[in-house]
Structure formats: structure tokens, C-alpha cells
Amino acid sequence: MSVIAAGVDLCDMRRIEQAIDRFGDRFLMRVFTPTERKRAERRSGQARIGAYAKRWAAKEACAKALGTGFAQGVAHSLIGVENLETGQPTLVLKGAAQARLQALMPAGCVPHVVLSMTDEPPYAFAEVIISARSG
């Protein structure tokens, strides 16, 4: 297995809270997947904001690791954070984000993406590491 790319992001949770206060569902529906919204909405107060902020940071870190940022068809809504049964977060990419991930892979390899997220108010942090595994 070899590391292909990495990305990190530090997000000010207050910024996400302001966006939610200002734009409400319009912001949430444009940026977050239904799975992400469902998970965040099970929480209240700062825990809810933290859930959204960590996922925002994960999307940003992923876009950086993909090497595109939010361009070339890669959008927040195409990068989703889901949790395995163990609780471990993972990324689900669709559309242009998935295509870019595949384009990064050397011949005969499949992608392996690792996501780590944390928050310590007022900040949320995420790191994404993309590796290639022999297929």
C-alpha cells in the first residue's frame, strides 16, 4: 500500500453555526448528505454544531487530498461522511469526486481512504489519507 495524497482542514465551528443560523435548511441540504443531516440532528446544541463542523472539515480535507478543491465538478454534496458499525468514520464519494479518486489510482490498484475527525470547541479538524492498494 502506498500513500497517494493527504488533506487536512481546520474549521471554526462558529462559522458553521452562523451559516446554519443565516441560511438554515438551504445550507444544510446543499452541503450535507441526508445521512450526515440525520446523524447531526440526533444531537443538540454544540454537539449538533460539532457534528456538522467535523463533516464540513472532512469534505474540505477530502477535496484537498483529491487535488481539485471544490472545482472540476467536485462539490460538498458529492463527499459524504458515514460511520461503519464500529463507529469509525469513512468517506463515501460520488460523481466527480469518485471519478477523481479513481483517476489518482495507479493501474491495478484500488483506493483506500482513511478519515479522522475531532473537535475541541470552537474548532473542528479532519484529516484524509488516500492510499493505493493492489487490486
C-alpha positions as a LaTeX table, in Angstrom:
\begin{tabular}{lrrr}
\hline
Residue & $x$ (\AA) & $y$ (\AA) & $z$ (\AA) \\
\hline
Met1 & 0.00 & 0.00 & 0.00 \\
Ser2 & 1.33 & 3.43 & $-0.85$ \\
Val3 & 0.07 & 6.85 & 0.16 \\
Ile4 & $-1.16$ & 8.83 & $-2.83$ \\
Ala5 & $-2.40$ & 12.04 & $-1.19$ \\
Ala6 & $-3.42$ & 13.65 & 2.09 \\
Gly7 & $-5.52$ & 16.62 & 3.08 \\
Val8 & $-6.34$ & 18.37 & 6.34 \\
Asp9 & $-8.77$ & 21.07 & 7.37 \\
Leu10 & $-9.38$ & 23.12 & 10.50 \\
Cys11 & $-12.86$ & 24.61 & 10.74 \\
Asp12 & $-14.16$ & 27.26 & 13.13 \\
Met13 & $-17.40$ & 25.79 & 14.46 \\
Arg14 & $-18.80$ & 29.30 & 14.94 \\
Arg15 & $-18.63$ & 29.83 & 11.19 \\
Ile16 & $-20.76$ & 26.73 & 10.55 \\
Glu17 & $-23.20$ & 27.80 & 13.25 \\
Gln18 & $-23.54$ & 31.23 & 11.61 \\
Ala19 & $-24.18$ & 29.64 & 8.21 \\
Ile20 & $-26.87$ & 27.40 & 9.69 \\
Asp21 & $-28.47$ & 30.35 & 11.50 \\
Arg22 & $-28.40$ & 32.51 & 8.39 \\
Phe23 & $-29.32$ & 30.01 & 5.64 \\
Gly24 & $-30.96$ & 27.15 & 7.57 \\
Asp25 & $-32.12$ & 24.15 & 5.58 \\
Arg26 & $-30.95$ & 25.69 & 2.30 \\
Phe27 & $-27.34$ & 25.48 & 3.53 \\
Leu28 & $-27.74$ & 22.08 & 5.18 \\
Met29 & $-29.38$ & 20.47 & 2.14 \\
Arg30 & $-26.81$ & 21.93 & $-0.29$ \\
Val31 & $-23.75$ & 20.84 & 1.70 \\
Phe32 & $-24.63$ & 17.75 & 3.74 \\
Thr33 & $-25.98$ & 14.36 & 2.68 \\
Pro34 & $-29.22$ & 13.00 & 4.19 \\
Thr35 & $-27.13$ & 10.57 & 6.27 \\
Glu36 & $-24.99$ & 13.40 & 7.64 \\
Arg37 & $-28.02$ & 15.55 & 8.47 \\
Lys38 & $-29.76$ & 12.65 & 10.21 \\
Arg39 & $-26.71$ & 11.95 & 12.38 \\
Ala40 & $-26.19$ & 15.62 & 13.32 \\
Glu41 & $-29.87$ & 16.26 & 14.04 \\
Arg42 & $-29.89$ & 13.49 & 16.67 \\
Arg43 & $-27.78$ & 15.87 & 18.74 \\
Ser44 & $-28.50$ & 19.28 & 20.20 \\
Gly45 & $-26.60$ & 22.45 & 21.00 \\
Gln46 & $-22.85$ & 22.42 & 20.50 \\
Ala47 & $-22.81$ & 18.67 & 19.82 \\
Arg48 & $-25.06$ & 19.29 & 16.78 \\
Ile49 & $-22.85$ & 22.12 & 15.52 \\
Gly50 & $-19.75$ & 19.99 & 16.14 \\
Ala51 & $-21.20$ & 17.13 & 14.10 \\
Tyr52 & $-21.76$ & 19.45 & 11.15 \\
Ala53 & $-18.41$ & 21.23 & 11.55 \\
Lys54 & $-16.43$ & 17.97 & 11.61 \\
Arg55 & $-18.17$ & 16.83 & 8.46 \\
Trp56 & $-17.50$ & 20.19 & 6.80 \\
Ala57 & $-13.81$ & 19.81 & 7.69 \\
Ala58 & $-13.81$ & 16.24 & 6.34 \\
Lys59 & $-15.25$ & 17.40 & 3.00 \\
Glu60 & $-12.65$ & 20.18 & 2.77 \\
Ala61 & $-9.80$ & 17.80 & 3.66 \\
Cys62 & $-11.02$ & 15.29 & 1.08 \\
Ala63 & $-11.24$ & 17.91 & $-1.67$ \\
Lys64 & $-7.67$ & 18.92 & $-0.87$ \\
Ala65 & $-6.49$ & 15.30 & $-0.97$ \\
Leu66 & $-8.23$ & 14.83 & $-4.32$ \\
Gly67 & $-6.18$ & 17.76 & $-5.60$ \\
Thr68 & $-9.17$ & 19.62 & $-7.00$ \\
Gly69 & $-10.61$ & 21.60 & $-4.13$ \\
Phe70 & $-14.22$ & 22.33 & $-4.94$ \\
Ala71 & $-13.74$ & 22.58 & $-8.69$ \\
Gln72 & $-13.84$ & 20.25 & $-11.70$ \\
Gly73 & $-17.29$ & 19.06 & $-10.66$ \\
Val74 & $-16.29$ & 18.14 & $-7.10$ \\
Ala75 & $-18.91$ & 19.51 & $-4.68$ \\
His76 & $-19.60$ & 19.23 & $-0.96$ \\
Ser77 & $-22.68$ & 17.12 & $-1.62$ \\
Leu78 & $-20.61$ & 14.52 & $-3.51$ \\
Ile79 & $-18.43$ & 13.82 & $-0.47$ \\
Gly80 & $-20.29$ & 12.15 & 2.38 \\
Val81 & $-19.21$ & 11.07 & 5.83 \\
Glu82 & $-20.74$ & 7.83 & 7.05 \\
Asn83 & $-19.91$ & 5.66 & 10.01 \\
Leu84 & $-19.10$ & 1.97 & 9.98 \\
Glu85 & $-20.84$ & $-0.29$ & 12.50 \\
Thr86 & $-17.81$ & 0.20 & 14.76 \\
Gly87 & $-18.44$ & 3.96 & 14.74 \\
Gln88 & $-15.35$ & 4.66 & 12.66 \\
Pro89 & $-15.98$ & 7.47 & 10.16 \\
Thr90 & $-15.43$ & 6.82 & 6.49 \\
Leu91 & $-15.97$ & 8.74 & 3.26 \\
Val92 & $-18.43$ & 7.89 & 0.50 \\
Leu93 & $-17.64$ & 9.67 & $-2.76$ \\
Lys94 & $-19.99$ & 10.05 & $-5.70$ \\
Gly95 & $-19.92$ & 11.56 & $-9.16$ \\
Ala96 & $-16.91$ & 13.74 & $-9.99$ \\
Ala97 & $-15.37$ & 13.15 & $-6.56$ \\
Gln98 & $-15.42$ & 9.38 & $-7.09$ \\
Ala99 & $-14.09$ & 9.79 & $-10.64$ \\
Arg100 & $-11.20$ & 11.93 & $-9.39$ \\
Leu101 & $-10.38$ & 9.36 & $-6.69$ \\
Gln102 & $-10.24$ & 6.61 & $-9.32$ \\
Ala103 & $-8.06$ & 8.79 & $-11.58$ \\
Leu104 & $-5.48$ & 9.08 & $-8.79$ \\
Met105 & $-5.03$ & 5.31 & $-8.64$ \\
Pro106 & $-2.11$ & 3.61 & $-10.36$ \\
Ala107 & $-3.03$ & 0.79 & $-12.75$ \\
Gly108 & $-4.13$ & $-2.35$ & $-10.93$ \\
Cys109 & $-4.79$ & $-0.55$ & $-7.64$ \\
Val110 & $-7.91$ & 0.28 & $-5.66$ \\
Pro111 & $-8.32$ & 3.26 & $-3.36$ \\
His112 & $-8.26$ & 3.07 & 0.42 \\
Val113 & $-9.39$ & 6.25 & 2.17 \\
Val114 & $-8.81$ & 6.91 & 5.87 \\
Leu115 & $-10.67$ & 9.70 & 7.67 \\
Ser116 & $-10.02$ & 11.03 & 11.15 \\
Met117 & $-12.12$ & 13.82 & 12.70 \\
Thr118 & $-12.15$ & 15.59 & 16.04 \\
Asp119 & $-13.45$ & 18.75 & 17.62 \\
Glu120 & $-12.45$ & 20.94 & 20.51 \\
Pro121 & $-14.76$ & 23.95 & 20.52 \\
Pro122 & $-14.53$ & 26.26 & 18.83 \\
Tyr123 & $-12.62$ & 24.18 & 16.27 \\
Ala124 & $-13.21$ & 21.01 & 14.28 \\
Phe125 & $-10.42$ & 19.18 & 12.48 \\
Ala126 & $-10.29$ & 16.44 & 9.85 \\
Glu127 & $-7.55$ & 14.55 & 8.09 \\
Val128 & $-7.92$ & 12.40 & 4.97 \\
Ile129 & $-5.28$ & 10.00 & 3.68 \\
Ile130 & $-5.72$ & 8.34 & 0.29 \\
Ser131 & $-3.70$ & 5.18 & $-0.35$ \\
Ala132 & $-3.50$ & 2.75 & $-3.23$ \\
Arg133 & $-3.85$ & $-0.97$ & $-2.56$ \\
Ser134 & $-3.08$ & $-3.74$ & $-5.01$ \\
Gly135 & $-6.35$ & $-4.75$ & $-6.62$ \\
\hline
\end{tabular}
